[in-house]
Amino acid sequence: MEWEGRQRRWATSVRRGTIALVISRPAAAPHLRDLARLRRVRDRIDREYAQPLDVEALARGVNMSAGHLSREFRLAYGESPYSYLMTRRIERAMALLRRGDQSVTEVCFAVGCSSLGTFSTRFTELVGVPPSTYRRDAKRATEGMPPCVAKQVTRPIRNREAPAPSRT
C-alpha cells in the first residue's frame, strides 16, 4: 500500500511538471553561478587592490566560505585569491617604480602592502629582481616604448616562475 502511494505521488508530480523542471534544469547552473561570483571577487581585487583586503572579507562579499572561495578561485584562475591580489599589487608597483618619482617604501604603501619586507620578497619572487634594482634599471629598459607596450613587456610572471637573477 505504501509503495502504491509513492507511485501515485510521483505520477502526480510528473503530471504537474516538477520532475520535468528538475530534469530540464542544466546541471551546470550552480557552477555558472559560482563562476559569476568568482568573477565579482576578481573584479573587486582589480578595483580595490590598494585597500586592505583579506580572503574572509572577499568571501563574505559573495556569500561563500573563505575555504570554498579559495578552492574555487584556484580551480578557476590557477592561483589563490591572495596570490592574485599580490600579483595585481606587484603589477601596479612595477608601473610606479618605472616612473621613478617615488621611493620603494612609498610605492609599497601606495599599492596596499603594509609590510615592506613582504612586498620586497613577493616582488623579487614575481619579477626576479628586488624592487630597488627594478626601479634603477626599469626606466632604461622601457625608454621610448609606449606605456601600453611597456606594461605588457614588463608584466610579472606568476607562480614563482621568474628566473633567478644572475650573480655575475
PDB file of C-alpha atoms in Angstrom:
ATOM      1  CA  MET A   1       0.000   0.000   0.000  1.00  0.00           C
ATOM      2  CA  GLU A   2       2.787   2.431   0.919  1.00  0.00           C
ATOM      3  CA  TRP A   3       4.567   1.727  -2.381  1.00  0.00           C
ATOM      4  CA  GLU A   4       1.412   2.489  -4.343  1.00  0.00           C
ATOM      5  CA  GLY A   5       1.128   5.822  -2.516  1.00  0.00           C
ATOM      6  CA  ARG A   6       4.666   6.758  -3.503  1.00  0.00           C
ATOM      7  CA  GLN A   7       3.979   5.808  -7.108  1.00  0.00           C
ATOM      8  CA  ARG A   8       0.815   7.876  -7.105  1.00  0.00           C
ATOM      9  CA  ARG A   9       2.632  10.938  -5.656  1.00  0.00           C
ATOM     10  CA  TRP A  10       5.445  10.550  -8.204  1.00  0.00           C
ATOM     11  CA  ALA A  11       2.948  10.213 -11.044  1.00  0.00           C
ATOM     12  CA  THR A  12       1.091  13.283  -9.798  1.00  0.00           C
ATOM     13  CA  SER A  13       4.286  15.340  -9.611  1.00  0.00           C
ATOM     14  CA  VAL A  14       5.249  14.218 -13.129  1.00  0.00           C
ATOM     15  CA  ARG A  15       1.867  15.394 -14.411  1.00  0.00           C
ATOM     16  CA  ARG A  16       2.372  18.742 -12.672  1.00  0.00           C
ATOM     17  CA  GLY A  17       5.767  19.118 -14.312  1.00  0.00           C
ATOM     18  CA  THR A  18       8.020  19.311 -11.264  1.00  0.00           C
ATOM     19  CA  ILE A  19      10.158  16.359 -12.354  1.00  0.00           C
ATOM     20  CA  ALA A  20      10.366  17.835 -15.825  1.00  0.00           C
ATOM     21  CA  LEU A  21      11.635  21.101 -14.326  1.00  0.00           C
ATOM     22  CA  VAL A  22      14.315  19.327 -12.322  1.00  0.00           C
ATOM     23  CA  ILE A  23      15.393  17.263 -15.319  1.00  0.00           C
ATOM     24  CA  SER A  24      15.365  20.182 -17.745  1.00  0.00           C
ATOM     25  CA  ARG A  25      17.418  22.419 -15.442  1.00  0.00           C
ATOM     26  CA  PRO A  26      21.021  22.431 -16.659  1.00  0.00           C
ATOM     27  CA  ALA A  27      23.446  20.680 -14.326  1.00  0.00           C
ATOM     28  CA  ALA A  28      25.978  23.466 -14.859  1.00  0.00           C
ATOM     29  CA  ALA A  29      23.778  26.212 -13.373  1.00  0.00           C
ATOM     30  CA  PRO A  30      25.365  26.125  -9.891  1.00  0.00           C
ATOM     31  CA  HIS A  31      28.814  26.075 -11.474  1.00  0.00           C
ATOM     32  CA  LEU A  32      27.960  29.123 -13.600  1.00  0.00           C
ATOM     33  CA  ARG A  33      26.694  30.963 -10.515  1.00  0.00           C
ATOM     34  CA  ASP A  34      29.978  30.202  -8.748  1.00  0.00           C
ATOM     35  CA  LEU A  35      31.948  31.437 -11.758  1.00  0.00           C
ATOM     36  CA  ALA A  36      29.973  34.688 -11.755  1.00  0.00           C
ATOM     37  CA  ARG A  37      30.725  35.141  -8.051  1.00  0.00           C
ATOM     38  CA  LEU A  38      34.401  34.372  -8.629  1.00  0.00           C
ATOM     39  CA  ARG A  39      34.480  36.953 -11.410  1.00  0.00           C
ATOM     40  CA  ARG A  40      32.995  39.504  -8.987  1.00  0.00           C
ATOM     41  CA  VAL A  41      35.746  38.678  -6.487  1.00  0.00           C
ATOM     42  CA  ARG A  42      38.433  39.052  -9.158  1.00  0.00           C
ATOM     43  CA  ASP A  43      36.942  42.347 -10.314  1.00  0.00           C
ATOM     44  CA  ARG A  44      36.835  43.612  -6.724  1.00  0.00           C
ATOM     45  CA  ILE A  45      40.505  42.701  -6.267  1.00  0.00           C
ATOM     46  CA  ASP A  46      41.362  44.511  -9.511  1.00  0.00           C
ATOM     47  CA  ARG A  47      39.456  47.612  -8.355  1.00  0.00           C
ATOM     48  CA  GLU A  48      40.422  47.692  -4.690  1.00  0.00           C
ATOM     49  CA  TYR A  49      43.950  46.236  -4.724  1.00  0.00           C
ATOM     50  CA  ALA A  50      45.274  49.179  -2.682  1.00  0.00           C
ATOM     51  CA  GLN A  51      42.716  48.613   0.100  1.00  0.00           C
ATOM     52  CA  PRO A  52      43.266  46.150   2.953  1.00  0.00           C
ATOM     53  CA  LEU A  53      41.591  43.010   1.566  1.00  0.00           C
ATOM     54  CA  ASP A  54      41.562  39.533   3.040  1.00  0.00           C
ATOM     55  CA  VAL A  55      40.027  36.284   1.842  1.00  0.00           C
ATOM     56  CA  GLU A  56      37.368  36.311   4.578  1.00  0.00           C
ATOM     57  CA  ALA A  57      36.116  39.765   3.536  1.00  0.00           C
ATOM     58  CA  LEU A  58      36.106  38.779  -0.142  1.00  0.00           C
ATOM     59  CA  ALA A  59      34.193  35.587   0.682  1.00  0.00           C
ATOM     60  CA  ARG A  60      31.608  37.457   2.758  1.00  0.00           C
ATOM     61  CA  GLY A  61      31.009  39.772  -0.198  1.00  0.00           C
ATOM     62  CA  VAL A  62      29.847  36.844  -2.350  1.00  0.00           C
ATOM     63  CA  ASN A  63      28.216  34.708   0.379  1.00  0.00           C
ATOM     64  CA  MET A  64      30.822  31.931   0.319  1.00  0.00           C
ATOM     65  CA  SER A  65      33.055  30.493   3.000  1.00  0.00           C
ATOM     66  CA  ALA A  66      36.708  31.515   2.814  1.00  0.00           C
ATOM     67  CA  GLY A  67      37.798  27.922   2.195  1.00  0.00           C
ATOM     68  CA  HIS A  68      35.294  27.361  -0.596  1.00  0.00           C
ATOM     69  CA  LEU A  69      36.245  30.679  -2.228  1.00  0.00           C
ATOM     70  CA  SER A  70      39.946  29.804  -2.107  1.00  0.00           C
ATOM     71  CA  ARG A  71      39.404  26.334  -3.589  1.00  0.00           C
ATOM     72  CA  GLU A  72      37.078  27.517  -6.365  1.00  0.00           C
ATOM     73  CA  PHE A  73      39.216  30.577  -7.181  1.00  0.00           C
ATOM     74  CA  ARG A  74      42.311  28.383  -7.510  1.00  0.00           C
ATOM     75  CA  LEU A  75      40.419  25.974  -9.791  1.00  0.00           C
ATOM     76  CA  ALA A  76      39.122  28.799 -11.983  1.00  0.00           C
ATOM     77  CA  TYR A  77      42.203  31.050 -12.156  1.00  0.00           C
ATOM     78  CA  GLY A  78      45.149  28.846 -11.244  1.00  0.00           C
ATOM     79  CA  GLU A  79      46.133  30.717  -8.090  1.00  0.00           C
ATOM     80  CA  SER A  80      44.689  31.647  -4.718  1.00  0.00           C
ATOM     81  CA  PRO A  81      42.836  34.942  -4.172  1.00  0.00           C
ATOM     82  CA  TYR A  82      45.719  36.219  -2.031  1.00  0.00           C
ATOM     83  CA  SER A  83      48.273  35.357  -4.712  1.00  0.00           C
ATOM     84  CA  TYR A  84      46.122  37.095  -7.340  1.00  0.00           C
ATOM     85  CA  LEU A  85      45.864  40.186  -5.098  1.00  0.00           C
ATOM     86  CA  MET A  86      49.623  40.297  -4.593  1.00  0.00           C
ATOM     87  CA  THR A  87      50.200  39.910  -8.337  1.00  0.00           C
ATOM     88  CA  ARG A  88      47.924  42.893  -9.008  1.00  0.00           C
ATOM     89  CA  ARG A  89      49.774  44.921  -6.377  1.00  0.00           C
ATOM     90  CA  ILE A  90      53.149  43.999  -7.853  1.00  0.00           C
ATOM     91  CA  GLU A  91      51.973  44.928 -11.372  1.00  0.00           C
ATOM     92  CA  ARG A  92      50.906  48.350 -10.123  1.00  0.00           C
ATOM     93  CA  ALA A  93      54.144  48.713  -8.148  1.00  0.00           C
ATOM     94  CA  MET A  94      56.138  47.971 -11.293  1.00  0.00           C
ATOM     95  CA  ALA A  95      54.368  50.807 -13.104  1.00  0.00           C
ATOM     96  CA  LEU A  96      55.014  53.220 -10.220  1.00  0.00           C
ATOM     97  CA  LEU A  97      58.663  52.192  -9.946  1.00  0.00           C
ATOM     98  CA  ARG A  98      59.154  52.686 -13.707  1.00  0.00           C
ATOM     99  CA  ARG A  99      58.027  56.292 -13.282  1.00  0.00           C
ATOM    100  CA  GLY A 100      60.848  56.739 -10.788  1.00  0.00           C
ATOM    101  CA  ASP A 101      59.318  59.593  -8.778  1.00  0.00           C
ATOM    102  CA  GLN A 102      58.570  57.551  -5.617  1.00  0.00           C
ATOM    103  CA  SER A 103      60.768  55.545  -3.287  1.00  0.00           C
ATOM    104  CA  VAL A 104      60.308  51.796  -2.884  1.00  0.00           C
ATOM    105  CA  THR A 105      58.723  52.368   0.544  1.00  0.00           C
ATOM    106  CA  GLU A 106      56.226  54.886  -0.840  1.00  0.00           C
ATOM    107  CA  VAL A 107      55.309  52.508  -3.655  1.00  0.00           C
ATOM    108  CA  CYS A 108      54.894  49.640  -1.192  1.00  0.00           C
ATOM    109  CA  PHE A 109      52.297  51.549   0.820  1.00  0.00           C
ATOM    110  CA  ALA A 110      50.663  53.089  -2.271  1.00  0.00           C
ATOM    111  CA  VAL A 111      49.762  49.653  -3.633  1.00  0.00           C
ATOM    112  CA  GLY A 112      48.250  48.460  -0.351  1.00  0.00           C
ATOM    113  CA  CYS A 113      51.062  46.436   1.195  1.00  0.00           C
ATOM    114  CA  SER A 114      51.571  47.016   4.896  1.00  0.00           C
ATOM    115  CA  SER A 115      54.972  45.325   5.186  1.00  0.00           C
ATOM    116  CA  LEU A 116      57.992  46.412   3.185  1.00  0.00           C
ATOM    117  CA  GLY A 117      59.643  43.029   3.789  1.00  0.00           C
ATOM    118  CA  THR A 118      56.693  41.041   2.434  1.00  0.00           C
ATOM    119  CA  PHE A 119      56.390  43.422  -0.502  1.00  0.00           C
ATOM    120  CA  SER A 120      60.089  43.110  -1.379  1.00  0.00           C
ATOM    121  CA  THR A 121      60.047  39.316  -1.048  1.00  0.00           C
ATOM    122  CA  ARG A 122      56.947  38.903  -3.220  1.00  0.00           C
ATOM    123  CA  PHE A 123      58.240  41.450  -5.746  1.00  0.00           C
ATOM    124  CA  THR A 124      61.519  39.551  -6.055  1.00  0.00           C
ATOM    125  CA  GLU A 125      59.678  36.212  -6.438  1.00  0.00           C
ATOM    126  CA  LEU A 126      57.486  37.520  -9.265  1.00  0.00           C
ATOM    127  CA  VAL A 127      59.840  39.878 -11.074  1.00  0.00           C
ATOM    128  CA  GLY A 128      63.198  38.240 -10.458  1.00  0.00           C
ATOM    129  CA  VAL A 129      64.952  41.307  -9.048  1.00  0.00           C
ATOM    130  CA  PRO A 130      64.440  43.368  -5.872  1.00  0.00           C
ATOM    131  CA  PRO A 131      62.268  46.493  -6.191  1.00  0.00           C
ATOM    132  CA  SER A 132      65.220  48.858  -5.711  1.00  0.00           C
ATOM    133  CA  THR A 133      67.107  47.221  -8.601  1.00  0.00           C
ATOM    134  CA  TYR A 134      63.982  47.230 -10.750  1.00  0.00           C
ATOM    135  CA  ARG A 135      63.427  50.937 -10.035  1.00  0.00           C
ATOM    136  CA  ARG A 136      67.019  51.744 -11.016  1.00  0.00           C
ATOM    137  CA  ASP A 137      67.005  49.675 -14.248  1.00  0.00           C
ATOM    138  CA  ALA A 138      63.382  49.777 -15.473  1.00  0.00           C
ATOM    139  CA  LYS A 139      63.439  53.327 -16.791  1.00  0.00           C
ATOM    140  CA  ARG A 140      66.200  52.457 -19.272  1.00  0.00           C
ATOM    141  CA  ALA A 141      64.584  49.146 -20.281  1.00  0.00           C
ATOM    142  CA  THR A 142      61.302  50.741 -21.360  1.00  0.00           C
ATOM    143  CA  GLU A 143      62.651  54.044 -22.654  1.00  0.00           C
ATOM    144  CA  GLY A 144      60.941  55.009 -25.903  1.00  0.00           C
ATOM    145  CA  MET A 145      58.167  52.415 -25.530  1.00  0.00           C
ATOM    146  CA  PRO A 146      54.531  53.471 -25.339  1.00  0.00           C
ATOM    147  CA  PRO A 147      53.180  52.836 -21.811  1.00  0.00           C
ATOM    148  CA  CYS A 148      50.707  50.204 -23.037  1.00  0.00           C
ATOM    149  CA  VAL A 149      53.536  48.171 -24.593  1.00  0.00           C
ATOM    150  CA  ALA A 150      55.790  48.664 -21.563  1.00  0.00           C
ATOM    151  CA  LYS A 151      53.049  47.293 -19.323  1.00  0.00           C
ATOM    152  CA  GLN A 152      52.754  44.112 -21.407  1.00  0.00           C
ATOM    153  CA  VAL A 153      56.505  43.611 -21.755  1.00  0.00           C
ATOM    154  CA  THR A 154      57.181  44.051 -18.045  1.00  0.00           C
ATOM    155  CA  ARG A 155      54.191  42.067 -16.749  1.00  0.00           C
ATOM    156  CA  PRO A 156      55.277  39.902 -13.795  1.00  0.00           C
ATOM    157  CA  ILE A 157      55.433  36.149 -14.179  1.00  0.00           C
ATOM    158  CA  ARG A 158      53.129  34.376 -11.734  1.00  0.00           C
ATOM    159  CA  ASN A 159      53.664  31.318  -9.564  1.00  0.00           C
ATOM    160  CA  ARG A 160      57.366  31.860  -8.859  1.00  0.00           C
ATOM    161  CA  GLU A 161      58.405  31.299 -12.440  1.00  0.00           C
ATOM    162  CA  ALA A 162      60.789  34.242 -12.623  1.00  0.00           C
ATOM    163  CA  PRO A 163      64.328  33.210 -13.487  1.00  0.00           C
ATOM    164  CA  ALA A 164      66.874  33.530 -10.718  1.00  0.00           C
ATOM    165  CA  PRO A 165      68.919  36.714 -11.041  1.00  0.00           C
ATOM    166  CA  SER A 166      72.419  36.119 -12.398  1.00  0.00           C
ATOM    167  CA  ARG A 167      75.221  36.919  -9.984  1.00  0.00           C
ATOM    168  CA  THR A 168      77.934  37.911 -12.474  1.00  0.00           C
TER     169      THR A 168
END
